[in-house]
mmCIF file of C-alpha atoms in Angstrom:
data_model
loop_
_atom_site.group_PDB
_atom_site.id
_atom_site.type_symbol
_atom_site.label_atom_id
_atom_site.label_comp_id
_atom_site.label_asym_id
_atom_site.label_seq_id
_atom_site.Cartn_x
_atom_site.Cartn_y
_atom_site.Cartn_z
ATOM 1 C CA UNK A 39 105.926 142.319 111.645
ATOM 2 C CA UNK A 40 109.018 142.004 108.794
ATOM 3 C CA UNK A 41 108.040 143.983 105.537
ATOM 4 C CA UNK A 42 108.337 141.870 102.358
ATOM 5 C CA UNK A 43 107.369 141.952 98.897
ATOM 6 C CA UNK A 44 104.793 139.455 98.392
ATOM 7 C CA UNK A 45 103.204 138.306 95.222
ATOM 8 C CA UNK A 46 100.411 136.278 94.277
ATOM 9 C CA UNK A 47 98.854 135.244 90.851
ATOM 10 C CA UNK A 48 96.560 132.622 92.741
ATOM 11 C CA UNK A 49 96.704 129.942 94.882
ATOM 12 C CA UNK A 50 96.994 125.790 93.941
ATOM 13 C CA UNK A 51 93.560 123.928 95.709
ATOM 14 C CA UNK A 52 94.948 120.827 96.368
ATOM 15 C CA UNK A 53 92.180 117.855 97.118
ATOM 16 C CA UNK A 54 92.963 113.902 98.449
ATOM 17 C CA UNK A 55 90.410 112.058 98.592
ATOM 18 C CA UNK A 56 88.734 108.489 97.897
ATOM 19 C CA UNK A 57 89.809 106.778 94.456
ATOM 20 C CA UNK A 58 87.475 107.317 91.615
ATOM 21 C CA UNK A 59 85.534 110.664 93.828
ATOM 22 C CA UNK A 60 88.017 113.310 92.157
ATOM 23 C CA UNK A 61 85.165 113.402 88.797
ATOM 24 C CA UNK A 62 82.381 114.406 92.130
ATOM 25 C CA UNK A 63 85.190 116.926 93.177
ATOM 26 C CA UNK A 64 85.655 118.452 89.922
ATOM 27 C CA UNK A 65 81.983 119.052 88.947
ATOM 28 C CA UNK A 66 81.420 120.532 92.400
ATOM 29 C CA UNK A 67 84.173 123.082 91.603
ATOM 30 C CA UNK A 68 83.328 123.545 88.441
ATOM 31 C CA UNK A 69 79.872 125.044 89.437
ATOM 32 C CA UNK A 70 81.853 127.244 92.152
ATOM 33 C CA UNK A 71 84.158 128.913 89.285
ATOM 34 C CA UNK A 72 87.018 126.906 88.585
ATOM 35 C CA UNK A 73 87.127 126.047 85.318
ATOM 36 C CA UNK A 74 89.793 122.690 85.418
ATOM 37 C CA UNK A 75 92.022 120.683 87.226
ATOM 38 C CA UNK A 76 94.466 117.930 87.155
ATOM 39 C CA UNK A 77 94.070 114.260 88.934
ATOM 40 C CA UNK A 78 96.906 112.423 90.039
ATOM 41 C CA UNK A 79 96.766 108.809 91.449
ATOM 42 C CA UNK A 80 98.514 107.974 95.015
ATOM 43 C CA UNK A 81 97.880 105.933 97.958
ATOM 44 C CA UNK A 82 97.336 106.652 101.428
ATOM 45 C CA UNK A 83 98.991 104.963 104.107
ATOM 46 C CA UNK A 84 97.192 103.935 107.096
ATOM 47 C CA UNK A 85 98.642 104.299 110.986
ATOM 48 C CA UNK A 86 97.248 101.183 112.145
ATOM 49 C CA UNK A 87 100.074 98.575 112.835
ATOM 50 C CA UNK A 88 97.819 95.816 112.316
ATOM 51 C CA UNK A 89 96.201 96.780 109.081
ATOM 52 C CA UNK A 90 100.043 97.239 108.000
ATOM 53 C CA UNK A 91 100.672 93.714 109.328
ATOM 54 C CA UNK A 92 97.858 92.134 107.030
ATOM 55 C CA UNK A 93 99.112 94.665 103.966
ATOM 56 C CA UNK A 94 95.641 96.339 104.080
ATOM 57 C CA UNK A 95 97.436 99.558 105.094
ATOM 58 C CA UNK A 96 97.354 100.838 101.622
ATOM 59 C CA UNK A 97 94.528 103.056 100.698
ATOM 60 C CA UNK A 98 94.326 103.805 96.989
ATOM 61 C CA UNK A 99 93.506 108.151 96.740
ATOM 62 C CA UNK A 100 93.369 110.138 93.815
ATOM 63 C CA UNK A 101 94.522 114.181 94.440
ATOM 64 C CA UNK A 102 93.035 116.807 92.399
ATOM 65 C CA UNK A 103 95.634 119.905 91.359
ATOM 66 C CA UNK A 104 92.980 122.871 90.448
ATOM 67 C CA UNK A 105 94.781 126.594 89.942
ATOM 68 C CA UNK A 106 92.372 129.075 91.390
ATOM 69 C CA UNK A 107 92.369 132.502 91.421
ATOM 70 C CA UNK A 108 92.837 134.317 95.014
ATOM 71 C CA UNK A 109 89.138 135.369 94.787
ATOM 72 C CA UNK A 110 87.790 132.488 94.199
ATOM 73 C CA UNK A 111 89.377 130.086 96.966
ATOM 74 C CA UNK A 112 87.019 130.016 99.569
ATOM 75 C CA UNK A 113 83.916 129.641 97.579
ATOM 76 C CA UNK A 114 85.399 126.272 95.782
ATOM 77 C CA UNK A 115 86.693 125.257 98.999
ATOM 78 C CA UNK A 116 83.125 126.196 100.936
ATOM 79 C CA UNK A 117 81.210 124.477 97.970
ATOM 80 C CA UNK A 118 83.570 121.435 98.455
ATOM 81 C CA UNK A 119 82.901 121.642 102.072
ATOM 82 C CA UNK A 120 79.148 121.478 101.813
ATOM 83 C CA UNK A 121 78.516 119.353 98.781
ATOM 84 C CA UNK A 122 76.349 116.558 99.268
ATOM 85 C CA UNK A 123 78.026 114.324 96.721
ATOM 86 C CA UNK A 124 80.840 114.353 99.314
ATOM 87 C CA UNK A 125 79.155 114.271 102.797
ATOM 88 C CA UNK A 126 80.392 110.468 102.938
ATOM 89 C CA UNK A 127 83.551 111.219 101.310
ATOM 90 C CA UNK A 128 86.951 111.485 103.801
ATOM 91 C CA UNK A 129 89.759 113.478 102.785
ATOM 92 C CA UNK A 130 91.939 116.537 103.055
ATOM 93 C CA UNK A 131 91.969 119.791 101.091
ATOM 94 C CA UNK A 132 95.046 122.598 101.469
ATOM 95 C CA UNK A 133 96.037 125.745 99.177
ATOM 96 C CA UNK A 134 99.638 126.717 98.215
ATOM 97 C CA UNK A 135 100.844 129.932 97.069
ATOM 98 C CA UNK A 136 101.172 130.202 93.134
ATOM 99 C CA UNK A 137 103.578 133.468 91.757
ATOM 100 C CA UNK A 138 103.109 133.001 88.276
ATOM 101 C CA UNK A 139 100.486 131.030 86.208
ATOM 102 C CA UNK A 140 100.848 130.559 82.139
ATOM 103 C CA UNK A 141 98.235 129.322 80.348
ATOM 104 C CA UNK A 142 97.388 127.998 76.951
ATOM 105 C CA UNK A 143 94.812 129.359 75.079
ATOM 106 C CA UNK A 144 94.057 126.979 71.884
ATOM 107 C CA UNK A 145 91.416 129.706 70.343
ATOM 108 C CA UNK A 146 92.947 132.993 70.925
ATOM 109 C CA UNK A 147 94.994 134.114 67.935
ATOM 110 C CA UNK A 148 98.339 135.211 68.147
ATOM 111 C CA UNK A 149 98.659 134.489 71.955
ATOM 112 C CA UNK A 150 99.215 130.784 72.806
ATOM 113 C CA UNK A 151 99.623 131.804 76.740
ATOM 114 C CA UNK A 152 98.614 134.369 78.709
ATOM 115 C CA UNK A 153 100.762 135.358 81.588
ATOM 116 C CA UNK A 154 99.228 136.283 85.256
ATOM 117 C CA UNK A 155 101.354 137.935 87.594
ATOM 118 C CA UNK A 156 99.638 139.931 90.391
ATOM 119 C CA UNK A 157 100.724 142.993 91.887
ATOM 120 C CA UNK A 158 102.115 142.882 95.554
ATOM 121 C CA UNK A 159 99.033 142.091 97.828
ATOM 122 C CA UNK A 160 100.254 142.881 101.264
ATOM 123 C CA UNK A 161 103.482 145.130 102.318
ATOM 124 C CA UNK A 162 103.670 142.717 106.006
ATOM 125 C CA UNK A 163 104.349 139.367 106.155
ATOM 126 C CA UNK A 164 101.243 137.267 106.970
ATOM 127 C CA UNK A 165 100.389 135.216 110.101
ATOM 128 C CA UNK A 166 102.389 131.794 110.305
ATOM 129 C CA UNK A 167 100.345 129.119 108.906
ATOM 130 C CA UNK A 168 99.483 126.077 110.575
ATOM 131 C CA UNK A 169 100.595 123.568 108.837
ATOM 132 C CA UNK A 170 103.567 122.837 105.934
ATOM 133 C CA UNK A 171 103.293 120.343 103.693
ATOM 134 C CA UNK A 172 106.729 118.005 103.626
ATOM 135 C CA UNK A 173 107.260 116.189 100.328
ATOM 136 C CA UNK A 174 109.981 113.638 100.084
ATOM 137 C CA UNK A 175 111.032 112.376 96.873
ATOM 138 C CA UNK A 176 112.759 108.546 97.100
ATOM 139 C CA UNK A 177 114.038 105.824 94.961
ATOM 140 C CA UNK A 178 111.229 103.432 94.546
ATOM 141 C CA UNK A 179 110.361 100.885 97.551
ATOM 142 C CA UNK A 180 111.691 103.583 100.334
ATOM 143 C CA UNK A 181 108.178 105.454 100.723
ATOM 144 C CA UNK A 182 107.582 103.025 103.379
ATOM 145 C CA UNK A 183 110.568 103.444 105.416
ATOM 146 C CA UNK A 184 109.989 107.381 104.844
ATOM 147 C CA UNK A 185 106.461 107.212 106.721
ATOM 148 C CA UNK A 186 108.240 104.784 109.133
ATOM 149 C CA UNK A 187 110.550 107.643 110.297
ATOM 150 C CA UNK A 188 107.616 110.551 109.906
ATOM 151 C CA UNK A 189 105.587 108.416 112.319
ATOM 152 C CA UNK A 190 108.185 108.202 114.630
ATOM 153 C CA UNK A 191 108.548 111.966 115.082
ATOM 154 C CA UNK A 192 104.675 112.001 115.195
ATOM 155 C CA UNK A 193 103.119 112.313 111.760
ATOM 156 C CA UNK A 194 99.506 110.625 111.508
ATOM 157 C CA UNK A 195 99.714 109.845 107.698
ATOM 158 C CA UNK A 196 100.717 110.537 104.267
ATOM 159 C CA UNK A 197 99.914 110.142 100.495
ATOM 160 C CA UNK A 198 102.344 108.203 98.042
ATOM 161 C CA UNK A 199 102.307 109.343 94.824
ATOM 162 C CA UNK A 200 104.283 107.092 91.754
ATOM 163 C CA UNK A 201 106.556 109.025 89.625
ATOM 164 C CA UNK A 202 109.806 108.909 87.083
ATOM 165 C CA UNK A 203 112.399 110.571 87.236
ATOM 166 C CA UNK A 204 113.973 112.559 83.805
ATOM 167 C CA UNK A 205 117.372 111.970 84.087
ATOM 168 C CA UNK A 206 119.470 109.143 81.956
ATOM 169 C CA UNK A 207 122.405 107.718 83.632
ATOM 170 C CA UNK A 208 125.310 110.188 81.906
ATOM 171 C CA UNK A 209 122.984 112.995 82.699
ATOM 172 C CA UNK A 210 124.841 115.683 85.314
ATOM 173 C CA UNK A 211 123.583 115.893 88.989
ATOM 174 C CA UNK A 212 121.094 117.936 90.429
ATOM 175 C CA UNK A 213 122.083 119.400 93.797
ATOM 176 C CA UNK A 214 124.038 116.477 94.402
ATOM 177 C CA UNK A 215 121.179 114.020 93.469
ATOM 178 C CA UNK A 216 121.255 111.739 90.624
ATOM 179 C CA UNK A 217 117.793 110.838 89.257
ATOM 180 C CA UNK A 218 116.764 107.088 88.595
ATOM 181 C CA UNK A 219 113.689 106.336 86.806
ATOM 182 C CA UNK A 220 111.275 105.134 89.382
ATOM 183 C CA UNK A 221 110.461 107.203 92.224
ATOM 184 C CA UNK A 222 108.109 107.563 94.505
ATOM 185 C CA UNK A 223 106.712 111.287 96.255
ATOM 186 C CA UNK A 224 105.765 111.136 99.968
ATOM 187 C CA UNK A 225 103.215 114.507 100.879
ATOM 188 C CA UNK A 226 102.739 114.676 104.741
ATOM 189 C CA UNK A 227 100.736 117.322 105.977
ATOM 190 C CA UNK A 228 102.122 118.435 109.393
ATOM 191 C CA UNK A 229 101.668 121.073 111.887
ATOM 192 C CA UNK A 230 104.183 123.734 111.599
ATOM 193 C CA UNK A 231 105.039 122.756 115.235
ATOM 194 C CA UNK A 232 106.135 119.145 114.155
ATOM 195 C CA UNK A 233 107.225 119.684 111.074
ATOM 196 C CA UNK A 234 110.905 120.114 111.841
ATOM 197 C CA UNK A 235 110.873 116.963 113.898
ATOM 198 C CA UNK A 236 109.651 115.072 111.033
ATOM 199 C CA UNK A 237 112.066 116.354 108.892
ATOM 200 C CA UNK A 238 114.743 115.072 111.017
ATOM 201 C CA UNK A 239 113.603 112.105 111.710
ATOM 202 C CA UNK A 240 113.540 110.979 108.087
ATOM 203 C CA UNK A 241 116.973 112.471 107.327
ATOM 204 C CA UNK A 242 118.452 110.587 110.594
ATOM 205 C CA UNK A 243 116.539 107.700 109.005
ATOM 206 C CA UNK A 244 118.053 107.808 105.911
ATOM 207 C CA UNK A 245 121.503 108.986 107.117
ATOM 208 C CA UNK A 246 123.427 105.318 105.371
ATOM 209 C CA UNK A 247 121.704 105.787 102.232
ATOM 210 C CA UNK A 248 123.509 106.214 98.865
ATOM 211 C CA UNK A 249 124.183 109.700 98.233
ATOM 212 C CA UNK A 250 121.606 111.231 95.684
ATOM 213 C CA UNK A 251 118.932 108.808 96.584
ATOM 214 C CA UNK A 252 116.292 111.161 98.200
ATOM 215 C CA UNK A 253 115.135 114.721 98.715
ATOM 216 C CA UNK A 254 113.288 116.420 100.676
ATOM 217 C CA UNK A 255 111.731 119.892 101.328
ATOM 218 C CA UNK A 256 108.975 121.904 102.894
ATOM 219 C CA UNK A 257 106.071 124.449 101.754
ATOM 220 C CA UNK A 258 103.648 126.541 103.925
ATOM 221 C CA UNK A 259 100.392 125.759 103.378
ATOM 222 C CA UNK A 260 97.708 128.536 103.690
ATOM 223 C CA UNK A 261 94.262 126.779 104.586
ATOM 224 C CA UNK A 262 93.690 123.762 105.367
ATOM 225 C CA UNK A 263 90.088 121.459 106.101
ATOM 226 C CA UNK A 264 89.079 117.853 106.083
ATOM 227 C CA UNK A 265 86.401 116.537 104.336
ATOM 228 C CA UNK A 266 83.711 113.967 104.814
ATOM 229 C CA UNK A 267 81.924 113.271 108.255
ATOM 230 C CA UNK A 268 84.362 114.849 110.462
ATOM 231 C CA UNK A 269 85.026 117.468 108.801
ATOM 232 C CA UNK A 270 86.108 121.053 110.072
ATOM 233 C CA UNK A 271 83.138 123.617 110.276
#
């Protein structure tokens, strides 16, 4: 194995579940040791072409973002997996590595922020994870085109988050991309062996798009589990 300098200050746990269930999930996570989280609204994309033809393909979702110390990841995920209040709630949860954490402490005199940055945890590279998170940021209205291209390459679904850019028309471009206010972020969880093919399909589908109309990137997923009646054990 290749030697690397691997640092981790914690993990980002992302839970994607049905709308109105994030409060239940957060309550479970808190009992397992989590201190808080952030809820983001999104929509799922159904795979059935018949549902899409009927306009019933979009399912409202909520995403719960929790920053956790490494030693709390498994207890929190186990608590979510086994919680009776989430037993009938379908969803997924996965973790991403976090290198630095800055926390704001309102009650701490003389120190507004704390900085967590752990020392190298391992001198050897870990085994390649089984999944990758594909993130595609496109102009509003293009998320369905992204998902169509991804499905042709084997993706089974994704989550769309409505967002906006921060640039003004006269702002400088970033990596050659001019950010416009209305955006959509498409998140696709893919097996590692399929992710490159999916990205190439998306890129090919947008080859005639205006320059600066989107950006796509991949991140390694460290842990992945499903929630609900068919959850992994």
